[in-house]
GROMACS .gro file of C-alpha atoms in nm:
model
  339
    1UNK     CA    1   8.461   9.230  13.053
    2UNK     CA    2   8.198   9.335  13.283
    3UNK     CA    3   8.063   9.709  13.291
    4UNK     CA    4   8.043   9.890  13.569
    5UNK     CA    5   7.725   9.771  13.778
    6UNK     CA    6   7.719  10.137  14.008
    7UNK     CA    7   7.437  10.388  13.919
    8UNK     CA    8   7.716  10.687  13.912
    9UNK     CA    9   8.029  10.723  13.650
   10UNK     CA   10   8.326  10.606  13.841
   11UNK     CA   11   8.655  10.782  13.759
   12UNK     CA   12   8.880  10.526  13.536
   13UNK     CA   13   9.248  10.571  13.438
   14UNK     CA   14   9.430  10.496  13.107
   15UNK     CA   15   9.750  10.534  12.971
   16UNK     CA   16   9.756  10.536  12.597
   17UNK     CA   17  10.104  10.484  12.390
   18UNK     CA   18   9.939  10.540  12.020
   19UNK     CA   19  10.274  10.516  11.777
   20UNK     CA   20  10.414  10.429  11.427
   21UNK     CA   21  10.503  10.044  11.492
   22UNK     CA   22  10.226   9.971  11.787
   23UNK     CA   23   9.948  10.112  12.011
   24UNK     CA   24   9.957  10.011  12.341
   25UNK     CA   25   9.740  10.105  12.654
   26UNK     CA   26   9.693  10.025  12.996
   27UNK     CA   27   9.392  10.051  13.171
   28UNK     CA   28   9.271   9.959  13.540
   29UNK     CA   29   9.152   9.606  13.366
   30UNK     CA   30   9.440   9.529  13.104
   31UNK     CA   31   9.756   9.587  12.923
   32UNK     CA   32   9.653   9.556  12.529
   33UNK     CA   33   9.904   9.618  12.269
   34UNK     CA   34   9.819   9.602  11.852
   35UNK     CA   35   9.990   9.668  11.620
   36UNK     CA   36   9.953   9.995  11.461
   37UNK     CA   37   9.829   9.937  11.092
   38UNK     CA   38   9.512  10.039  10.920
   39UNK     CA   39   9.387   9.998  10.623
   40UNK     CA   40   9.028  10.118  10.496
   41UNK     CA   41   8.819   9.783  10.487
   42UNK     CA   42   8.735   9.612  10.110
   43UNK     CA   43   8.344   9.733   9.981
   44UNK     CA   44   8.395   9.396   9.709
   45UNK     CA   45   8.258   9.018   9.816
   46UNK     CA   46   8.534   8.813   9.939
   47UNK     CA   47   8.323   8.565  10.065
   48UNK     CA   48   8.471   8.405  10.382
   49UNK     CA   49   8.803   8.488  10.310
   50UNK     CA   50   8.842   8.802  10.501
   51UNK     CA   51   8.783   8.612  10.802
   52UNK     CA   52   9.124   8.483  10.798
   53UNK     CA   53   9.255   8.825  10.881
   54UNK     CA   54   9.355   8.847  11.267
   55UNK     CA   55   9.224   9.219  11.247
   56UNK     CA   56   9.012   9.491  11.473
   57UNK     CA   57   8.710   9.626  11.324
   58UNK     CA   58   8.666  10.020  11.368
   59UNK     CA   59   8.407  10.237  11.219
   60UNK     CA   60   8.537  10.644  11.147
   61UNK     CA   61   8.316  10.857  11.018
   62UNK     CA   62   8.056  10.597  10.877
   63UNK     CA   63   8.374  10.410  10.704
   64UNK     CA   64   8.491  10.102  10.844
   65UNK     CA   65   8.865  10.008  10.892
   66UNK     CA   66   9.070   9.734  10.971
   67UNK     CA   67   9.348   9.714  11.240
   68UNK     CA   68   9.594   9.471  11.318
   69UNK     CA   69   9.900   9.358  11.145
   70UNK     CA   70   9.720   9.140  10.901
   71UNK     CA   71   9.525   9.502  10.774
   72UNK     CA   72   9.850   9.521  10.546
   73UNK     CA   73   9.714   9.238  10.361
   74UNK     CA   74   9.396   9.439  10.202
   75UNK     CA   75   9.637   9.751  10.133
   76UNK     CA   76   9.614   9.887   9.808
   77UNK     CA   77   9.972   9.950   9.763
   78UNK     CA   78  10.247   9.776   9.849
   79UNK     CA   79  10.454   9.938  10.173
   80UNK     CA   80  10.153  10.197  10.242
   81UNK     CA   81  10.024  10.080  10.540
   82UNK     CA   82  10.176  10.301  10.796
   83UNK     CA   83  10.174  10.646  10.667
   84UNK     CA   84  10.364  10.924  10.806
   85UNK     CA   85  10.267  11.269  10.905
   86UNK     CA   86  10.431  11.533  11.070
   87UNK     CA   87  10.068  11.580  11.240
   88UNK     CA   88   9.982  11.180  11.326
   89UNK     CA   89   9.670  11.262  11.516
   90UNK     CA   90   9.555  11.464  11.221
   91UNK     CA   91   9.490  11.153  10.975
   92UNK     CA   92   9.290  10.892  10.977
   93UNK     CA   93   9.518  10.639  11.069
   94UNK     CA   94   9.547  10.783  11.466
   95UNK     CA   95   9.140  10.826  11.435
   96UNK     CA   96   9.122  10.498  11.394
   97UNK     CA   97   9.335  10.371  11.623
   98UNK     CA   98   9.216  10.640  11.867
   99UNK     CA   99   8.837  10.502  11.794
  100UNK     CA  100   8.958  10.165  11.868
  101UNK     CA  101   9.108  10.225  12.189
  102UNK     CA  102   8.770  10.453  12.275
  103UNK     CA  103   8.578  10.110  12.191
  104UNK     CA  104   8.762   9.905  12.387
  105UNK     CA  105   8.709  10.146  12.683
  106UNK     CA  106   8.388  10.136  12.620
  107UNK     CA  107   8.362   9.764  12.673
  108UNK     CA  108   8.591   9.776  12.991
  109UNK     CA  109   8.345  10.020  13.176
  110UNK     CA  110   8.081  10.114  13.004
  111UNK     CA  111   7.977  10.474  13.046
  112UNK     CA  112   8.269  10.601  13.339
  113UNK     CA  113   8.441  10.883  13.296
  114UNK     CA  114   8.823  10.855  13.254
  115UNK     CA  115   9.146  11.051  13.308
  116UNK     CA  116   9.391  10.982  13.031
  117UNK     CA  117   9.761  11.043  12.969
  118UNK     CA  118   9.915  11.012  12.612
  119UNK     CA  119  10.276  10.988  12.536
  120UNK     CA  120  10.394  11.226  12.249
  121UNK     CA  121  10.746  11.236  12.070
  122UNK     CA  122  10.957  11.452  12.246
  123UNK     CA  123  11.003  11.661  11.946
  124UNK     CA  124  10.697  11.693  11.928
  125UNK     CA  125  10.550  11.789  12.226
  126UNK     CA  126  10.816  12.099  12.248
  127UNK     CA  127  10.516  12.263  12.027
  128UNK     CA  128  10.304  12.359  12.264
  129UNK     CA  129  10.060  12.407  11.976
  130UNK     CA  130  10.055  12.027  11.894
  131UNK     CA  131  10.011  11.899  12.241
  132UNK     CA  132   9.720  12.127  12.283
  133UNK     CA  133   9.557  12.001  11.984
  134UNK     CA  134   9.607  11.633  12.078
  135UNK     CA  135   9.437  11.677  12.441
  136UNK     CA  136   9.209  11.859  12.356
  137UNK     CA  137   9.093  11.600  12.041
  138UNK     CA  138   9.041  11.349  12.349
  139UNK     CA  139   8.914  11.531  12.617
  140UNK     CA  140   8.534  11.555  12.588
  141UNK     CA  141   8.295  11.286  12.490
  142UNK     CA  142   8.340  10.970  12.220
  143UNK     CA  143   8.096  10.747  12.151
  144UNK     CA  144   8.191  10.391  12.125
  145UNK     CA  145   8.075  10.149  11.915
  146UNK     CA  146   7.885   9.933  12.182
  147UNK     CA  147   7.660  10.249  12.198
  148UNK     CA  148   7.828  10.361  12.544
  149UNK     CA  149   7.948  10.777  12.606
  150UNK     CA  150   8.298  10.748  12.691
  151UNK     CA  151   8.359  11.106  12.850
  152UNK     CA  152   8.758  11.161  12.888
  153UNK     CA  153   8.751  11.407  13.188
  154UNK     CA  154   9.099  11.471  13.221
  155UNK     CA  155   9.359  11.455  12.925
  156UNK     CA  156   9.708  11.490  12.962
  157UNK     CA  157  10.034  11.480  12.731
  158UNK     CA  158  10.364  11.394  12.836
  159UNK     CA  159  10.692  11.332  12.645
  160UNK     CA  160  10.685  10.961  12.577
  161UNK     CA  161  11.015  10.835  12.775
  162UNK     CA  162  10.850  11.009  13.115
  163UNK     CA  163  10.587  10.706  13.089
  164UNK     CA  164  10.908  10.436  13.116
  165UNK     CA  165  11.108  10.640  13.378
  166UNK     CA  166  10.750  10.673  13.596
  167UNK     CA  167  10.712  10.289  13.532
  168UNK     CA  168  11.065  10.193  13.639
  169UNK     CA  169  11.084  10.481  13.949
  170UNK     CA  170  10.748  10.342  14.134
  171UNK     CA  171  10.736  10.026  14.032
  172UNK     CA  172  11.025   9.814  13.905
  173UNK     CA  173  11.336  10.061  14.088
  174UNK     CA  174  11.524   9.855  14.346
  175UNK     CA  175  11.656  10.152  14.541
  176UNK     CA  176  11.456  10.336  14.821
  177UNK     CA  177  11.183  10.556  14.617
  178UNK     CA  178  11.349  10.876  14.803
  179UNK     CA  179  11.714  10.786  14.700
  180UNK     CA  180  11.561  10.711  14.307
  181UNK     CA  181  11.395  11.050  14.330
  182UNK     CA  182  11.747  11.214  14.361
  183UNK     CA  183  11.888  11.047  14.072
  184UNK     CA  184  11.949  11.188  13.747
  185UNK     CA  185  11.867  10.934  13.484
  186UNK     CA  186  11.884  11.002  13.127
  187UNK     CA  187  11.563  10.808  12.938
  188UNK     CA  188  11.613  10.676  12.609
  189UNK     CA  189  11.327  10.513  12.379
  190UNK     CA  190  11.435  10.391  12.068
  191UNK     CA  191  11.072  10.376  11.908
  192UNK     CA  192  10.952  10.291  11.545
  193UNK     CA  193  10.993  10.669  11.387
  194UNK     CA  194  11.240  10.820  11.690
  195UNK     CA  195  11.479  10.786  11.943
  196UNK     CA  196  11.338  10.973  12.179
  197UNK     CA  197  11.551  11.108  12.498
  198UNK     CA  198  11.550  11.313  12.806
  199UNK     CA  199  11.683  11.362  13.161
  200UNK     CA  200  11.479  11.340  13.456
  201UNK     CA  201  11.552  11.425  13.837
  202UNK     CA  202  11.253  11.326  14.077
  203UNK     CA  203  11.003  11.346  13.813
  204UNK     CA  204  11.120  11.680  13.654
  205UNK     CA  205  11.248  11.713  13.274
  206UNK     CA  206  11.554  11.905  13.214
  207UNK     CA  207  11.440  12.067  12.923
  208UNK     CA  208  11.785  12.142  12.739
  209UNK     CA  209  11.844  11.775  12.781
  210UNK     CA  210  11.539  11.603  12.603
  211UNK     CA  211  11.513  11.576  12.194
  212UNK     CA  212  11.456  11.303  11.918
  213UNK     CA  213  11.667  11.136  11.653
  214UNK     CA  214  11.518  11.065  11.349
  215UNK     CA  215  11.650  10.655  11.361
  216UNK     CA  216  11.387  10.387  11.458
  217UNK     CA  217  11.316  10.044  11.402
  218UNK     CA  218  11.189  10.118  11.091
  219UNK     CA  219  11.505  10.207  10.961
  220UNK     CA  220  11.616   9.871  11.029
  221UNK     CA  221  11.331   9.698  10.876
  222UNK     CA  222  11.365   9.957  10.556
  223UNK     CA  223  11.713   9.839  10.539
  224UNK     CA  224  11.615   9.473  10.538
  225UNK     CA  225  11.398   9.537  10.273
  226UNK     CA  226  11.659   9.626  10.029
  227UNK     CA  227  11.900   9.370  10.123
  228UNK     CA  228  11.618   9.106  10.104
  229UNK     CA  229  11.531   9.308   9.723
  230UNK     CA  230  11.902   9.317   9.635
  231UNK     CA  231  11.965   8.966   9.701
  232UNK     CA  232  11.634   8.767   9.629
  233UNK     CA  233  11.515   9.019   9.365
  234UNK     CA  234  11.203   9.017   9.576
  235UNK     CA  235  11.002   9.369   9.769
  236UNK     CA  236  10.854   9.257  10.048
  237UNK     CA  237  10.592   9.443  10.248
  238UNK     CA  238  10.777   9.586  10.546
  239UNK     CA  239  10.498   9.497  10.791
  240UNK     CA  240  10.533   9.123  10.734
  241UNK     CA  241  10.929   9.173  10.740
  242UNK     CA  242  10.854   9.356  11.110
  243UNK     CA  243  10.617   9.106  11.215
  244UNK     CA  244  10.855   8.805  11.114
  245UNK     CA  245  11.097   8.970  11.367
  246UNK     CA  246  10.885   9.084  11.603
  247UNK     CA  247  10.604   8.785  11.602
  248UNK     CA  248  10.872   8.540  11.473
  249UNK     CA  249  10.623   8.455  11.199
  250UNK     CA  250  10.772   8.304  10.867
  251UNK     CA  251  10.855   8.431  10.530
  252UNK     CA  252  10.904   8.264  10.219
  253UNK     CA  253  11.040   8.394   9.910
  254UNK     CA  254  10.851   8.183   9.598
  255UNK     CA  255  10.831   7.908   9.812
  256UNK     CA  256  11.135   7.871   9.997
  257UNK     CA  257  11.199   8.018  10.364
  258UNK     CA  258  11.390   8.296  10.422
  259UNK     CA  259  11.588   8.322  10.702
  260UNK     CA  260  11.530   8.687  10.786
  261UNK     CA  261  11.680   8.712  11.106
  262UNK     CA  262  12.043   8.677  10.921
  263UNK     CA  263  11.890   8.997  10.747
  264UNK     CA  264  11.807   9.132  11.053
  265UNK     CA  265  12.179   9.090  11.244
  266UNK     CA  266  12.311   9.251  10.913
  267UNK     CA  267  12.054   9.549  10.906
  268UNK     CA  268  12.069   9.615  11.309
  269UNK     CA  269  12.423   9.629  11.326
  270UNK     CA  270  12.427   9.939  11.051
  271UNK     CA  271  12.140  10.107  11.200
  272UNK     CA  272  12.339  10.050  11.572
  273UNK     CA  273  12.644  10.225  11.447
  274UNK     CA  274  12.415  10.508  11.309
  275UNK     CA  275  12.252  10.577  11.621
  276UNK     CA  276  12.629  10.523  11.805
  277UNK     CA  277  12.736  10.809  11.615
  278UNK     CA  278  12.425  10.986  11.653
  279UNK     CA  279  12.433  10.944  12.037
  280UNK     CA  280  12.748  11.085  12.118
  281UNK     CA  281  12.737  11.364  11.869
  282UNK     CA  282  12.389  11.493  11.996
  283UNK     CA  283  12.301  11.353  12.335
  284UNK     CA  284  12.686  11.392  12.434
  285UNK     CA  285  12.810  11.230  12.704
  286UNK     CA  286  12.566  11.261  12.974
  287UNK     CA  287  12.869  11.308  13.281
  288UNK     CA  288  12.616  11.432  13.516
  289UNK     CA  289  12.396  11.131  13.469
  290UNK     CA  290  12.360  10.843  13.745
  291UNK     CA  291  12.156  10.649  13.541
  292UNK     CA  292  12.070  10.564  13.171
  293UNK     CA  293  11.743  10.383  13.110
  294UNK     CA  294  11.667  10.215  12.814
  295UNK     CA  295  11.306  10.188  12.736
  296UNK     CA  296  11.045  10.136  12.420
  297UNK     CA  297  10.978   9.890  12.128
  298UNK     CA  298  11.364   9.875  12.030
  299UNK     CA  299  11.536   9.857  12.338
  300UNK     CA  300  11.688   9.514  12.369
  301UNK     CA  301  11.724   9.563  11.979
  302UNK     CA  302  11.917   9.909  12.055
  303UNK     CA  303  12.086   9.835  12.388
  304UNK     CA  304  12.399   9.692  12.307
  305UNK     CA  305  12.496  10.076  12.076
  306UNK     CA  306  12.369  10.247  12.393
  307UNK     CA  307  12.601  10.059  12.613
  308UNK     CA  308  12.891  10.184  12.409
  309UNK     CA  309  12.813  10.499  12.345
  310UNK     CA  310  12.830  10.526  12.765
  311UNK     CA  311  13.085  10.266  12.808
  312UNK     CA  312  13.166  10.457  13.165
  313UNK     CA  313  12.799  10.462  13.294
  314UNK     CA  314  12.525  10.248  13.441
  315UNK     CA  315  12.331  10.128  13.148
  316UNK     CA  316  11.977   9.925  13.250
  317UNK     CA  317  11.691   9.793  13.016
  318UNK     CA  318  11.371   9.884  13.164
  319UNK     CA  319  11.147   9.568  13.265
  320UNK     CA  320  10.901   9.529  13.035
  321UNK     CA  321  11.069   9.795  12.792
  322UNK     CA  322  10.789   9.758  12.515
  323UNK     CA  323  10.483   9.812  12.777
  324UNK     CA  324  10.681  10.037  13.049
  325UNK     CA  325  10.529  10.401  12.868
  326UNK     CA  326  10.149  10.279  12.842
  327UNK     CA  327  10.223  10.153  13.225
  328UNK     CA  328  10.379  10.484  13.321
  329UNK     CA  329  10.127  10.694  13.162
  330UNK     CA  330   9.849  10.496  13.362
  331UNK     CA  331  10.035  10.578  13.663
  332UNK     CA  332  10.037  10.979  13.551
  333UNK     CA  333   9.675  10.905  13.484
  334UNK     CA  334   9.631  10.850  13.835
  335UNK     CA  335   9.608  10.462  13.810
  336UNK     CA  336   9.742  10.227  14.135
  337UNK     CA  337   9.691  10.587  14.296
  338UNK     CA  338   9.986  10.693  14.102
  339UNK     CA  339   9.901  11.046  13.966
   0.00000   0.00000   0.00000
């Protein structure tokens, strides 16, 4: 990618998903998604064989990590490699990934300044506290790894469905953008850690309409984990059982293939009565809504319990439900003119 060949910082915009299962950003040059594992690189001679890893190299702090689903290969404990904090920016996991996505800035533009919008559980960002913290830990100055200043001018938080319902409303909405504006469409974003939702009219959050629920995809992958331990007497690390759904990559089980997706069907369907129940007992049922949006990693996964927990409503997937946050943050960013 080319810098920047102007003598003056030009303004660039980013919108920066960084979760539990994957970090994804858009940027006025690309979409780039990874997934979201670290894992503190090996100090011991492997020879060559590290190279084998499909990993992103990230130095934090003058220690160097590894990123990339394949980082769950050099953990030092089975099923550690995505660790959980009620603060996620405050370890060294979102450093990481937060360095990473500085670097690849870095190499987009070189030394421009940027305006950047983060998506943030909706839970979450009710703490006014914690949403504080997190813009300002990116608004400043970063140095990237190529040796350029990356200097984050303007940093911005936002609940993390407002990035798919700003996607879908400019961009992918087939009525006229003043009759979309008037509609009241109720976001949900079945994520890795959350299911995340709120209610939006023209842009604007009804507040006593937006929460989480503590059921993600990696509830279903946990699940598949113990029915894969209970019947092959074999623990599998649940990154490889996540990327052999999500990457259709293969697993074997002392060398025979296992067919994981029948573990999948078997796991899903719990978790989709779960979050069934879970729907209708805390979201309710939504009668003022014209509209409910399904966005995030899980959506096509999580669709079909949506669509009857609202039998009577207008139920759409969100085009490109896995990238429509990162591309609605860019436009809050101010991206395509958008902010």
């Amino acid at each position: 990618m080319q810098h920047a060949t102007c003598t003056e910082a030009q303004m660039r915009y980013c919108g920066m998903n960084i979760g539990y299962g994957y970090t994804k950003m858009h940027t006025d040059a690309s979409y780039f998604q990874i997934a979201s594992v670290v894992e503190r690189a090996r100090t011991q001679n492997m020879g060559g064989v590290s190279l084998v890893r499909e990993t992103v190299p990230v130095n934090v702090d003058g220690h160097l990590y590894e990123v990339g689903a394949d980082a769950h290969q050099i953990s030092e404990s089975r099923n550690s490699s995505k660790a959980v904090a009620d603060a996620w920016f405050d370890t060294v996991q979102y450093r990481a990934l937060m360095q990473m996505a500085i670097d690849r800035m870095a190499q987009e533009f070189g030394a421009d300044e940027w305006s950047v919008t983060l998506g943030m559980a909706v839970n979450q960002y009710k703490r006014k506290e914690i949403r504080k913290k997190l813009e300002t830990l990116w608004k400043g100055e970063h140095l990237a790894a190529s040796g350029d200043t990356v200097r984050v001018k303007l940093a911005r938080v936002v609940p993390e469905p407002l990035g798919a319902y700003t996607w879908w409303l400019q961009r992918e909405c087939d009525e006229p953008l003043a009759e979309s504006r008037r509609m009241r469409v109720m976001v949900l974003d079945p994520g890795y850690r959350t299911f995340d939702w709120l209610e939006v009219i023209g842009g604007r959050v009804i507040d006593r309409h937006a929460d989480a629920i503590n059921v993600g995809m990696y509830d279903v992958y946990r699940d598949m984990q113990e029915r894969i331990l209970d019947a092959k007497d074999a623990e599998l690390d649940i990154v490889a059982i996540e990327q052999a759904v999500v990457e259709g990559k293969p697993i074997r089980v002392r060398g025979e293939p296992l067919d994981h997706q029948l573990y999948f069907k078997a796991s899903l369907q719990a978790k989709q009565d779960l979050i069934e129940t879970r729907i209708r007992t805390e979201i309710g049922p939504a009668p003022e809504a014209d509209l409910i949006l399904i966005a995030g990693g899980g959506a096509q996964a999580f669709a079909p319990a949506v669509k009857r927990a609202f039998p009577k409503h207008r139920v759409e997937v969100c085009p490109l439900p896995q990238e429509a946050n990162a591309k609605g943050y860019w436009l809050l960013a101010g991206g395509g003119n958008g902010g």
